[in-house]
Each structure stands twice: as structure tokens, then as C-alpha cells.
XYZ file of C-alpha atoms in Angstrom:
357
model
C -15.239 -133.326 28.913
C -16.961 -130.484 30.536
C -13.652 -128.937 31.775
C -12.487 -128.904 28.127
C -15.703 -127.299 26.971
C -15.302 -124.534 29.502
C -11.733 -123.921 28.366
C -12.658 -123.883 24.773
C -15.395 -121.300 25.500
C -12.738 -119.231 27.563
C -10.278 -119.268 24.678
C -12.974 -118.405 22.197
C -14.049 -115.395 24.450
C -10.385 -114.158 24.943
C -9.963 -114.399 21.162
C -13.009 -112.339 20.702
C -11.933 -109.917 23.385
C -8.512 -109.517 21.658
C -10.110 -108.963 18.329
C -12.448 -106.346 19.640
C -9.685 -104.505 21.271
C -7.585 -104.540 18.121
C -10.616 -103.348 16.095
C -11.163 -100.415 18.480
C -7.573 -99.591 18.344
C -7.587 -99.697 14.511
C -10.767 -97.623 14.119
C -10.304 -95.004 16.769
C -6.592 -94.712 17.052
C -6.434 -95.091 20.767
C -3.081 -96.737 20.662
C -1.734 -95.679 23.914
C -4.606 -97.469 25.796
C -5.691 -100.120 23.503
C -2.428 -101.681 22.599
C -2.079 -102.592 26.277
C -5.616 -103.904 26.388
C -5.096 -105.906 23.268
C -1.800 -107.240 24.517
C -3.442 -108.173 27.727
C -6.370 -109.948 25.853
C -3.788 -111.986 23.792
C -1.591 -112.983 26.788
C -4.846 -114.155 28.478
C -5.802 -116.162 25.341
C -2.438 -117.712 25.273
C -2.847 -118.800 28.956
C -6.322 -120.353 28.185
C -4.969 -122.113 25.209
C -2.005 -123.480 27.208
C -4.563 -124.784 29.935
C -6.636 -126.299 27.144
C -3.633 -128.080 25.506
C -2.542 -129.371 29.055
C -5.915 -130.611 29.895
C -6.443 -132.435 26.590
C -3.707 -134.676 27.280
C -4.841 -135.437 30.707
C -7.288 -138.075 31.751
C -10.605 -136.621 31.850
C -11.636 -138.168 35.153
C -8.636 -136.592 36.873
C -9.283 -133.047 35.434
C -12.997 -133.198 36.469
C -12.201 -134.481 39.814
C -9.785 -131.500 40.579
C -11.970 -128.965 42.299
C -9.330 -126.240 42.255
C -8.842 -126.777 38.460
C -12.663 -126.647 37.938
C -12.732 -123.347 40.001
C -9.764 -121.833 37.940
C -11.398 -122.837 34.587
C -14.841 -121.359 35.624
C -13.239 -118.166 36.918
C -11.172 -117.854 33.670
C -14.316 -118.248 31.506
C -16.010 -115.569 33.729
C -13.171 -113.171 33.223
C -13.094 -113.811 29.444
C -16.896 -113.170 29.132
C -16.696 -110.038 31.331
C -13.819 -108.740 29.248
C -15.823 -109.304 25.948
C -18.827 -107.635 27.488
C -16.829 -104.704 28.820
C -15.151 -104.081 25.471
C -18.491 -104.485 23.681
C -20.222 -101.958 25.886
C -17.458 -99.450 25.868
C -17.564 -99.287 22.008
C -20.535 -96.992 21.676
C -18.547 -94.579 23.905
C -15.782 -94.520 21.491
C -18.193 -94.128 18.581
C -19.506 -90.904 20.257
C -16.061 -89.732 21.114
C -15.024 -90.273 17.433
C -17.938 -88.130 16.360
C -17.225 -85.506 18.908
C -13.513 -85.392 17.628
C -14.771 -85.097 14.098
C -16.935 -82.124 15.026
C -14.085 -80.596 17.058
C -11.797 -80.824 13.979
C -14.351 -79.303 11.716
C -15.046 -76.632 14.146
C -11.400 -75.905 14.662
C -10.983 -75.721 10.955
C -13.788 -73.196 10.769
C -12.274 -71.215 13.601
C -9.020 -71.089 11.991
C -10.656 -69.855 8.878
C -12.398 -67.077 10.828
C -9.328 -66.048 12.683
C -7.451 -65.924 9.444
C -10.103 -63.910 7.824
C -10.307 -61.541 10.854
C -6.486 -61.185 10.897
C -6.557 -60.151 7.097
C -9.262 -57.636 7.910
C -7.399 -56.342 10.944
C -4.201 -56.226 8.803
C -5.916 -54.094 6.226
C -7.397 -51.887 9.039
C -3.902 -51.359 10.287
C -2.597 -50.610 6.870
C -5.282 -47.937 6.386
C -4.511 -46.309 9.735
C -0.758 -46.355 9.086
C -1.691 -44.461 5.792
C -3.485 -41.780 7.921
C -0.102 -40.982 9.762
C 2.036 -38.486 8.041
C 4.633 -39.992 5.581
C 7.276 -37.326 6.467
C 7.806 -34.313 8.817
C 6.760 -30.794 7.538
C 9.376 -28.406 6.164
C 9.317 -25.634 8.609
C 12.323 -23.218 8.675
C 14.066 -23.308 12.000
C 12.168 -26.479 13.157
C 13.079 -30.027 13.140
C 9.926 -32.249 13.663
C 9.603 -36.016 13.989
C 7.058 -38.529 15.230
C 6.052 -42.191 15.449
C 3.295 -44.338 16.860
C 3.279 -47.963 17.955
C -0.174 -49.625 18.548
C -0.720 -52.180 21.308
C -3.077 -54.107 19.085
C -3.769 -54.212 15.412
C -5.199 -50.785 15.377
C -4.428 -47.734 17.592
C -6.448 -45.115 19.526
C -3.392 -42.671 19.317
C -2.969 -40.079 16.626
C -0.370 -37.598 15.457
C -0.291 -35.356 12.565
C 1.242 -32.385 10.880
C -1.690 -30.285 9.480
C -0.892 -27.507 7.118
C -3.005 -24.406 7.445
C -4.101 -22.174 4.566
C -1.983 -19.290 5.970
C 1.297 -21.237 5.526
C 1.765 -22.255 9.128
C 1.490 -25.782 10.462
C -0.218 -27.585 13.501
C 1.592 -30.312 15.142
C -0.926 -32.623 16.695
C -0.912 -35.524 19.289
C -4.038 -37.085 20.429
C -5.050 -40.160 22.539
C -8.618 -41.745 22.404
C -9.517 -43.500 25.590
C -8.950 -47.295 25.283
C -7.166 -48.998 22.299
C -8.238 -51.369 19.516
C -10.667 -50.915 16.693
C -13.286 -48.726 18.412
C -10.867 -46.068 19.437
C -9.038 -46.342 16.054
C -12.442 -45.356 14.311
C -12.909 -42.462 16.657
C -9.334 -41.401 16.000
C -9.957 -41.303 12.355
C -13.125 -39.322 12.706
C -11.267 -36.758 14.912
C -8.471 -36.458 12.330
C -11.128 -35.795 9.529
C -12.539 -32.989 11.679
C -9.323 -31.433 12.434
C -8.053 -31.436 8.950
C -11.297 -30.091 7.537
C -11.494 -27.285 10.106
C -7.851 -26.261 9.631
C -8.580 -25.334 6.050
C -10.926 -22.581 6.829
C -9.859 -21.184 10.281
C -6.652 -19.959 11.696
C -7.256 -19.969 15.498
C -6.287 -23.440 16.856
C -8.569 -22.860 19.876
C -11.485 -22.407 17.668
C -10.554 -25.498 15.654
C -10.443 -27.609 18.728
C -13.744 -26.122 20.128
C -15.676 -26.950 16.852
C -13.995 -30.426 16.835
C -15.236 -30.958 20.440
C -18.799 -30.041 19.366
C -18.777 -32.545 16.613
C -16.946 -35.370 18.540
C -19.336 -34.975 21.490
C -22.301 -35.599 19.369
C -20.980 -39.015 18.103
C -19.063 -40.624 20.915
C -20.806 -42.836 23.460
C -20.670 -42.042 27.226
C -17.325 -42.776 28.757
C -15.333 -42.172 25.537
C -13.252 -39.201 25.035
C -10.187 -37.791 23.205
C -7.352 -35.852 24.721
C -5.522 -33.619 22.262
C -2.466 -31.356 22.270
C -2.011 -28.979 19.329
C 0.876 -26.507 18.693
C 1.065 -23.912 15.922
C 4.498 -23.481 14.282
C 5.440 -20.739 11.834
C 8.533 -20.585 9.599
C 11.145 -18.098 10.908
C 9.223 -17.433 14.130
C 10.543 -18.383 17.444
C 7.097 -17.943 19.057
C 4.440 -20.666 19.393
C 0.989 -21.117 20.965
C -0.823 -24.307 21.775
C -4.179 -25.460 22.783
C -4.884 -28.500 24.809
C -7.941 -30.625 25.416
C -6.879 -32.549 28.543
C -3.513 -33.505 27.275
C -0.083 -32.453 28.836
C 2.933 -31.738 26.721
C 6.402 -30.981 27.862
C 9.005 -28.214 26.974
C 12.710 -29.057 27.660
C 14.645 -25.789 27.672
C 18.129 -25.473 26.243
C 19.358 -25.005 29.750
C 18.084 -28.331 30.712
C 14.928 -27.064 32.614
C 11.788 -29.028 32.122
C 8.439 -27.315 31.930
C 4.788 -28.921 31.844
C 2.542 -27.469 29.142
C -0.764 -27.937 30.883
C -4.128 -28.266 29.235
C -6.194 -25.269 28.307
C -9.512 -27.220 28.207
C -11.070 -30.518 28.972
C -10.873 -33.675 26.751
C -13.101 -33.774 23.711
C -16.452 -35.568 23.905
C -17.181 -34.868 27.664
C -19.003 -31.469 27.321
C -20.341 -30.509 23.951
C -20.425 -26.866 24.874
C -16.714 -26.732 26.239
C -14.502 -23.949 24.913
C -10.870 -24.653 24.201
C -8.582 -21.602 24.813
C -5.222 -20.865 23.361
C -1.960 -20.562 25.553
C -0.149 -17.440 26.050
C 2.743 -17.170 23.272
C 5.775 -19.160 24.316
C 9.132 -17.819 23.227
C 11.534 -20.523 22.194
C 15.288 -20.627 22.168
C 17.745 -22.448 19.992
C 17.904 -26.078 21.233
C 14.436 -25.994 23.091
C 12.661 -29.398 22.648
C 8.703 -29.818 22.701
C 7.933 -33.332 23.824
C 4.386 -34.477 22.822
C 3.684 -37.971 24.042
C 0.613 -40.157 24.956
C 0.131 -41.714 28.313
C 1.043 -45.173 26.949
C 4.696 -44.118 27.394
C 4.241 -42.160 30.647
C 2.279 -44.978 32.204
C 4.832 -47.789 31.206
C 5.602 -49.680 34.464
C 8.613 -51.649 35.749
C 8.783 -54.892 37.729
C 8.011 -52.911 40.975
C 5.042 -51.074 39.335
C 6.893 -47.725 39.064
C 5.648 -45.423 36.355
C 8.066 -44.315 33.529
C 6.716 -40.821 34.290
C 7.532 -37.293 33.327
C 10.921 -36.865 35.014
C 12.290 -39.869 33.215
C 10.931 -38.515 29.863
C 12.819 -35.294 30.622
C 16.018 -37.120 31.479
C 15.877 -39.108 28.167
C 15.396 -35.995 26.246
C 18.377 -34.376 27.997
C 20.613 -37.280 27.093
C 19.488 -37.458 23.451
C 19.031 -33.661 22.722
C 22.151 -33.268 20.681
C 20.717 -35.597 18.070
C 17.984 -34.927 15.510
C 14.186 -34.875 16.509
C 13.891 -38.272 14.988
C 16.807 -39.598 17.216
C 15.142 -38.159 20.308
C 11.945 -39.917 19.373
C 13.737 -43.282 19.013
C 15.369 -42.730 22.385
C 12.069 -42.255 24.080
C 10.612 -45.406 22.641
C 13.768 -47.380 23.450
C 13.737 -46.102 26.994
C 10.118 -46.925 27.477
C 10.706 -50.545 26.147
C 13.797 -51.097 28.232
C 12.027 -49.842 31.431
C 8.854 -51.899 30.854
C 8.639 -55.162 32.950
C 6.352 -56.774 30.337
C 7.215 -58.227 26.998
C 3.616 -57.266 25.796
C 2.898 -53.573 25.079
C -0.218 -52.802 27.187
C -1.106 -49.427 25.621
C -0.642 -47.475 22.402
C 2.583 -45.435 22.383
C 3.037 -42.229 20.462
C 5.766 -39.517 20.619
C 6.386 -36.344 18.563
C 9.420 -34.122 19.124
C 9.657 -30.491 17.931
C 13.278 -29.050 18.150
C 13.844 -25.342 17.543
C 17.175 -24.977 15.988
């Protein structure tokens, strides 16, 4: 009789364990683990029930006298009790895990909302910045001008512009704020406002850049600076002058010779009292190209770490010089993209081409 009692308790314990396992599986969706645990508990229940049925039909004295059977029955009961206890003790852990998952889902939802909101704000910032770039090139007799800018992030620290002056001439500008992203983009917008405002009351581009430097230096934090190249173009004039705050530009002559137009001053924001000088007049010939680019293009690297560089820029311009200024700009961007070893643009890229025709 005692053996049957032990087997009945074992079957009850196994049924309880199977029920608990199925319950946990249903509540906490741990199907990959708890299906196997539930199945094991059910199989063990069937085994205990089989032993019980077999014993029920035997003579009680024979079953109770069989020491091995007694041992097997007691071990089975102990295993069943331990399984019930283990499942019962592990349930609080699953309760905590369930709560943690609920918190993670809630936080994930909030994070996605923040990301969407930030993306909307960044998208608006990008649209605003794109509206600050010129819609179309200036109409300057004997000159073909084109430019484009591609930010590395939502907003760019690069800047290009065609600024009309009150005497009828135009300034072609390319600038590069150190770094890229929202901060440099704000400084770029401020610099643009200074230049456009000063160009309405002054004719000397060196003076314009000197005064802009004084204003920028008062606003930027240490380590921030702006490099700028400005060239003055006049209708029906083959002569141009430029002023440059730490920014190289390039002149490709009609005969294929390349020249570097070196800076005439230091970058804006470094020294509040710095003076930006004008270059000597440069006489242009039909077919000459002025190439104004930011360092994002020149510092593009290939798989070996080789820089795109100035010579490659000249070579691209030589190969595309028969096209329009816009086509030369497109060729420069395509060449830099093809040269790059990375699918992700690492810096802001800007190019302006001035073709004397």
C-alpha cells in the first residue's frame, strides 16, 4: 500500500510540475525553453502513471518486498518534488523578467519617438540650410559658375555662395567650418550672414573678410575656426582678385598647367585682430578654370589610405574641362565617390567651379 501511495504522490507532483511549466510558457511566452520542460514533465508523468498502473495489479506484498522497486519509486517521488520546487522557485524570476521586458518595450517606444522627433527636427534643419545655398548660379558675362555641397550628416559645416555686391560685381565664396554637424552648421549660417551684410556696404573683399573675422572670433569657442576663399568676378573683365582665410583654391590654366591659389591670411576665429589681404590681380584666359573645394574632397581616402589630393583634382578637371562648370563639378564629386574606400561619407564635400569663357 505504501508503494502505491508513493507512486500516487509522484504522479500528482509530476502533473503539478507539468501544469506549472505549461502555465509559465503561456504567461511569459518562453516557448523555445518551456515547451521542452513541459514535454519532459508530461513524459515523466506518463512514466509514473504507468508504474502506478503496473503496481496496482500486483500483489502488495511482492511490490513492498522489492527493495529496488521501492528505491526507484522513492527516487521518482523525490525527482518529482524537486521539479515542482524548481519550477515554483523560478517563477518569480520570470515575473521580474516579464516586468523588465515591459519596461524595455516602453523605453524602446519612447526612444523611437525621440529619434523620430529628432530626425524631423534635423530634417527641418537640413532644409533650412539647403535654402541658404544659392538656388542658381550668377549671371556674369564671360563666366560660367556652378557649385554643389553634400553634407556628411544632416547638416553641414561647408558653405558656398554667390554674393552680389552693390557695385554690380559678384563674390564667389567657399568656406569650411572645422568639424561637421549641427554646431558647425550654425557657425556657417552666422558666417554667411556676416559676409552678405558686409558685402552690401563695402567693395574690398579683403576688408569684408577682415571684419567678418573680427565678428566670428568674438563668437566661436576655442578650437573652432572657419577657412574661406573669396574671389571677385566682374562682367566683361578677364581679371580677378581673391582673398583667402587659410583656404587653398586651384587654377587650371587653358594649357593644362595647374596652380595653387594660396591663402592670404589665417582662418577666421583664430586671431580677432588678423588682417586679410587681397591677392595680386590674376589675368584669366579663355578656358581657365578656378576650382574651389573643401578638404572633404581632397582628404577622401582609398583602401590604402591614399588621399584624393590636389593632383587628382587637377586631373579630373583636365578630363572634364570641355564641359560646363556644372559638369566639371559633377565629375569632381563622382571621382571622389569612386576613389573612396568607404560607403559612408566622412566629411562634408563642397565644390565650386568658375570657368572663364
